[in-house]
Amino acid sequence: MILSPFEWTIAKRYMLPGRGEAFIALVAGISLVAVMLGVAALVIVMSVMNGFRAELFDKIVGLNGHAIVQAYGGRLDNWRDVLEQVKATPGVTRASPLIEQPLLGSLNGRVEAVYARGNTQEDIQRIKPKVQTGSIAGLTPGSGNVAIGSQLAQNIGARVGDNITIINPQGQSTPFGTVPRQISYHIAAIFEIGIYDYDERFVVMPLEDAQTLLLAGDSIGMIEVQVTDPDNVQAILKPVKDKLGGQAVVTDWKTINASLFEALAVERVAMFVVLSIIVLVAVFNILSSLIMLVRAKTRDIAILRTMGATRRSLLKIFVTIGFIIGSLGTVAGLALGMVFLFFRQPIVHGIELLTGQNLWDPSIRFLTELPSRSDPVEITTICVMALVFSFLATLYPALRAASTDPVQVLRYE
């Protein structure tokens, strides 16, 4: 919609009302701020929700793979053959043996529930970027070295160089009953994955040491698998599932974390709908300000009509005024949202200092920091939605202005 110089001049004049029309300007300013806050809220919340899903997916899958192959009974004896079958499956990028068993960990009289996790040397190297203190270079078979999560280290007061005792209740049988198996390990490194539950429980050790601890012989607990397309993991691993029917079960990340990711998906949709209503309410302010402007300018509109202004020109003028208010609010909201997301962690800390409340408890939120990941398509959708709402809000007052009858308005002038 291209405006002529005359139409653009009138539009600029009406967007900057005179002294006697300060209230109209105030309502228009409130409309702009309302649209800005609505768009900013949508951008912030949707980016944070996307960040939640992406961070959880990256960290959970990065540690556990896209799927696991686990034998019935928890022990996979012919795991080398199964491992080769899985690796040979088209679409599988990585497959490695894994042992993961809930046990007890003890240090200086403090006892915590832990997960003893036996990994290959290749998989152990994958947590190297997550190491806070110490080094995982010493985590070799038979070394007696382990790496533990940061929150677990805090709970039991452990530091690099201490010895943690892992207790396996399924120990050796004696004439006096079963004696729990206790093995002391040297803490060589402390890591932080970024997921509270993992950092609070995991004790990582070489696969061979985990087999010795659990008296598992040459068997393992499961095989973790990564594929080229995580969303299509079920179809990729269907041949494996068919071959291992009756021997092992194949469980993908969607099933393992179904409740968590489904809850995030539902919450994401609900938040989008609710915050879209906020934008809609903000757009009604544009509608009300334009209606007030049309009523205040009725005499001017009638004079313009008598001077030759067409209905189409008046329609374009008032649509432009409302659309510019909505556009400025949308751009300002987008900028405000991006600034908030960039400084999100300092803002959270600042609010915590002001209120004295812990707004981000990792034990509840899963992640140690507020995540964010902006989706360009989603942000474009938000901006387009705000602009469309703004345009629709201008139609009624613009049509009212265009239908003004100059004879009726100027009859008694």
GROMACS .gro file of N, CA and C in nm, residues 342-410:
model
  207
  342PHE      N    1   1.979  -1.204   2.598
  342PHE     CA    2   2.125  -1.195   2.603
  342PHE      C    3   2.174  -1.180   2.747
  343PHE      N    4   2.099  -1.103   2.827
  343PHE     CA    5   2.138  -1.080   2.967
  343PHE      C    6   2.051  -1.159   3.063
  344ARG      N    7   1.996  -1.272   3.019
  344ARG     CA    8   1.897  -1.346   3.099
  344ARG      C    9   1.953  -1.391   3.234
  345GLN      N   10   2.076  -1.442   3.236
  345GLN     CA   11   2.129  -1.494   3.362
  345GLN      C   12   2.157  -1.382   3.463
  346PRO      N   13   2.220  -1.270   3.423
  346PRO     CA   14   2.234  -1.159   3.518
  346PRO      C   15   2.100  -1.105   3.566
  347ILE      N   16   2.000  -1.103   3.478
  347ILE     CA   17   1.867  -1.055   3.519
  347ILE      C   18   1.807  -1.147   3.624
  348VAL      N   19   1.820  -1.279   3.604
  348VAL     CA   20   1.769  -1.375   3.703
  348VAL      C   21   1.839  -1.355   3.837
  349HIS      N   22   1.972  -1.340   3.833
  349HIS     CA   23   2.047  -1.318   3.957
  349HIS      C   24   2.005  -1.188   4.024
  350GLY      N   25   1.981  -1.083   3.943
  350GLY     CA   26   1.939  -0.955   4.000
  350GLY      C   27   1.803  -0.965   4.068
  351ILE      N   28   1.710  -1.036   4.005
  351ILE     CA   29   1.577  -1.053   4.065
  351ILE      C   30   1.588  -1.135   4.194
  352GLU      N   31   1.676  -1.235   4.194
  352GLU     CA   32   1.697  -1.315   4.316
  352GLU      C   33   1.751  -1.230   4.429
  353LEU      N   34   1.842  -1.137   4.398
  353LEU     CA   35   1.897  -1.049   4.501
  353LEU      C   36   1.790  -0.955   4.555
  354LEU      N   37   1.705  -0.905   4.465
  354LEU     CA   38   1.601  -0.811   4.508
  354LEU      C   39   1.492  -0.878   4.591
  355THR      N   40   1.453  -0.997   4.551
  355THR     CA   41   1.341  -1.066   4.618
  355THR      C   42   1.386  -1.158   4.731
  356GLY      N   43   1.513  -1.199   4.727
  356GLY     CA   44   1.561  -1.294   4.827
  356GLY      C   45   1.513  -1.436   4.802
  357GLN      N   46   1.458  -1.462   4.684
  357GLN     CA   47   1.407  -1.593   4.649
  357GLN      C   48   1.498  -1.660   4.546
  358ASN      N   49   1.508  -1.793   4.557
  358ASN     CA   50   1.585  -1.870   4.459
  358ASN      C   51   1.494  -1.903   4.342
  359LEU      N   52   1.508  -1.825   4.234
  359LEU     CA   53   1.419  -1.843   4.119
  359LEU      C   54   1.461  -1.960   4.030
  360TRP      N   55   1.585  -2.002   4.044
  360TRP     CA   56   1.634  -2.108   3.954
  360TRP      C   57   1.702  -2.216   4.036
  361ASP      N   58   1.621  -2.307   4.089
  361ASP     CA   59   1.673  -2.418   4.168
  361ASP      C   60   1.702  -2.535   4.073
  362PRO      N   61   1.830  -2.570   4.053
  362PRO     CA   62   1.862  -2.678   3.959
  362PRO      C   63   1.797  -2.812   3.993
  363SER      N   64   1.770  -2.835   4.122
  363SER     CA   65   1.709  -2.962   4.160
  363SER      C   66   1.566  -2.973   4.109
  364ILE      N   67   1.504  -2.859   4.078
  364ILE     CA   68   1.367  -2.857   4.026
  364ILE      C   69   1.368  -2.837   3.874
  365ARG      N   70   1.456  -2.751   3.826
  365ARG     CA   71   1.457  -2.712   3.686
  365ARG      C   72   1.538  -2.805   3.596
  366PHE      N   73   1.605  -2.905   3.652
  366PHE     CA   74   1.688  -2.999   3.575
  366PHE      C   75   1.820  -2.937   3.530
  367LEU      N   76   1.813  -2.815   3.472
  367LEU     CA   77   1.933  -2.751   3.419
  367LEU      C   78   1.990  -2.652   3.520
  368THR      N   79   2.121  -2.631   3.513
  368THR     CA   80   2.186  -2.543   3.610
  368THR      C   81   2.173  -2.395   3.575
  369GLU      N   82   2.144  -2.364   3.449
  369GLU     CA   83   2.127  -2.225   3.406
  369GLU      C   84   2.003  -2.212   3.318
  370LEU      N   85   1.949  -2.088   3.314
  370LEU     CA   86   1.833  -2.060   3.229
  370LEU      C   87   1.875  -2.070   3.082
  371PRO      N   88   1.817  -2.163   3.007
  371PRO     CA   89   1.859  -2.182   2.867
  371PRO      C   90   1.782  -2.090   2.773
  372SER      N   91   1.833  -2.077   2.653
  372SER     CA   92   1.764  -1.999   2.550
  372SER      C   93   1.813  -2.044   2.413
  373ARG      N   94   1.721  -2.063   2.322
  373ARG     CA   95   1.755  -2.093   2.184
  373ARG      C   96   1.644  -2.037   2.095
  374SER      N   97   1.677  -1.934   2.019
  374SER     CA   98   1.577  -1.867   1.936
  374SER      C   99   1.562  -1.938   1.802
  375ASP      N  100   1.438  -1.959   1.763
  375ASP     CA  101   1.406  -2.020   1.635
  375ASP      C  102   1.365  -1.910   1.537
  376PRO      N  103   1.443  -1.884   1.432
  376PRO     CA  104   1.410  -1.776   1.338
  376PRO      C  105   1.269  -1.788   1.279
  377VAL      N  106   1.227  -1.910   1.250
  377VAL     CA  107   1.093  -1.930   1.193
  377VAL      C  108   0.987  -1.890   1.294
  378GLU      N  109   1.009  -1.928   1.420
  378GLU     CA  110   0.911  -1.897   1.525
  378GLU      C  111   0.906  -1.747   1.552
  379ILE      N  112   1.022  -1.683   1.555
  379ILE     CA  113   1.025  -1.539   1.578
  379ILE      C  114   0.958  -1.465   1.462
  380THR      N  115   0.982  -1.512   1.340
  380THR     CA  116   0.915  -1.452   1.223
  380THR      C  117   0.764  -1.467   1.234
  381THR      N  118   0.720  -1.584   1.279
  381THR     CA  119   0.576  -1.608   1.298
  381THR      C  120   0.517  -1.512   1.399
  382ILE      N  121   0.589  -1.489   1.511
  382ILE     CA  122   0.542  -1.397   1.614
  382ILE      C  123   0.528  -1.255   1.558
  383CYS      N  124   0.630  -1.211   1.484
  383CYS     CA  125   0.627  -1.075   1.427
  383CYS      C  126   0.514  -1.061   1.325
  384VAL      N  127   0.499  -1.160   1.238
  384VAL     CA  128   0.392  -1.156   1.138
  384VAL      C  129   0.255  -1.155   1.206
  385MET      N  130   0.241  -1.236   1.312
  385MET     CA  131   0.114  -1.240   1.383
  385MET      C  132   0.081  -1.104   1.443
  386ALA      N  133   0.180  -1.039   1.506
  386ALA     CA  134   0.157  -0.907   1.565
  386ALA      C  135   0.122  -0.805   1.458
  387LEU      N  136   0.188  -0.812   1.344
  387LEU     CA  137   0.159  -0.716   1.236
  387LEU      C  138   0.020  -0.740   1.176
  388VAL      N  139  -0.018  -0.866   1.160
  388VAL     CA  140  -0.151  -0.898   1.106
  388VAL      C  141  -0.259  -0.850   1.203
  389PHE      N  142  -0.240  -0.876   1.333
  389PHE     CA  143  -0.337  -0.828   1.432
  389PHE      C  144  -0.347  -0.675   1.427
  390SER      N  145  -0.232  -0.608   1.414
  390SER     CA  146  -0.232  -0.461   1.408
  390SER      C  147  -0.308  -0.413   1.285
  391PHE      N  148  -0.286  -0.479   1.173
  391PHE     CA  149  -0.355  -0.440   1.050
  391PHE      C  150  -0.506  -0.459   1.063
  392LEU      N  151  -0.547  -0.572   1.117
  392LEU     CA  152  -0.690  -0.598   1.132
  392LEU      C  153  -0.756  -0.498   1.225
  393ALA      N  154  -0.680  -0.454   1.329
  393ALA     CA  155  -0.737  -0.358   1.425
  393ALA      C  156  -0.760  -0.222   1.361
  394THR      N  157  -0.691  -0.193   1.251
  394THR     CA  158  -0.707  -0.061   1.187
  394THR      C  159  -0.827  -0.054   1.093
  395LEU      N  160  -0.880  -0.169   1.054
  395LEU     CA  161  -0.981  -0.169   0.948
  395LEU      C  162  -1.110  -0.099   0.990
  396TYR      N  163  -1.160  -0.130   1.111
  396TYR     CA  164  -1.288  -0.071   1.152
  396TYR      C  165  -1.281   0.082   1.161
  397PRO      N  166  -1.184   0.139   1.238
  397PRO     CA  167  -1.180   0.286   1.242
  397PRO      C  168  -1.149   0.350   1.107
  398ALA      N  169  -1.067   0.282   1.024
  398ALA     CA  170  -1.037   0.337   0.891
  398ALA      C  171  -1.163   0.339   0.805
  399LEU      N  172  -1.244   0.235   0.813
  399LEU     CA  173  -1.370   0.232   0.737
  399LEU      C  174  -1.467   0.339   0.789
  400ARG      N  175  -1.466   0.360   0.922
  400ARG     CA  176  -1.552   0.465   0.979
  400ARG      C  177  -1.510   0.601   0.925
  401ALA      N  178  -1.378   0.625   0.920
  401ALA     CA  179  -1.329   0.753   0.869
  401ALA      C  180  -1.363   0.770   0.721
  402ALA      N  181  -1.348   0.662   0.644
  402ALA     CA  182  -1.373   0.669   0.500
  402ALA      C  183  -1.522   0.689   0.469
  403SER      N  184  -1.610   0.645   0.560
  403SER     CA  185  -1.754   0.657   0.534
  403SER      C  186  -1.814   0.786   0.591
  404THR      N  187  -1.728   0.875   0.638
  404THR     CA  188  -1.778   1.003   0.693
  404THR      C  189  -1.850   1.082   0.584
  405ASP      N  190  -1.969   1.130   0.617
  405ASP     CA  191  -2.050   1.209   0.523
  405ASP      C  192  -2.025   1.357   0.550
  406PRO      N  193  -1.955   1.427   0.463
  406PRO     CA  194  -1.923   1.570   0.491
  406PRO      C  195  -2.046   1.659   0.501
  407VAL      N  196  -2.154   1.623   0.434
  407VAL     CA  197  -2.278   1.704   0.440
  407VAL      C  198  -2.334   1.701   0.582
  408GLN      N  199  -2.341   1.582   0.642
  408GLN     CA  200  -2.397   1.572   0.776
  408GLN      C  201  -2.308   1.639   0.881
  409VAL      N  202  -2.174   1.629   0.861
  409VAL     CA  203  -2.084   1.686   0.961
  409VAL      C  204  -2.078   1.838   0.953
  410LEU      N  205  -2.080   1.894   0.831
  410LEU     CA  206  -2.062   2.038   0.812
  410LEU      C  207  -2.195   2.112   0.796
   0.00000   0.00000   0.00000
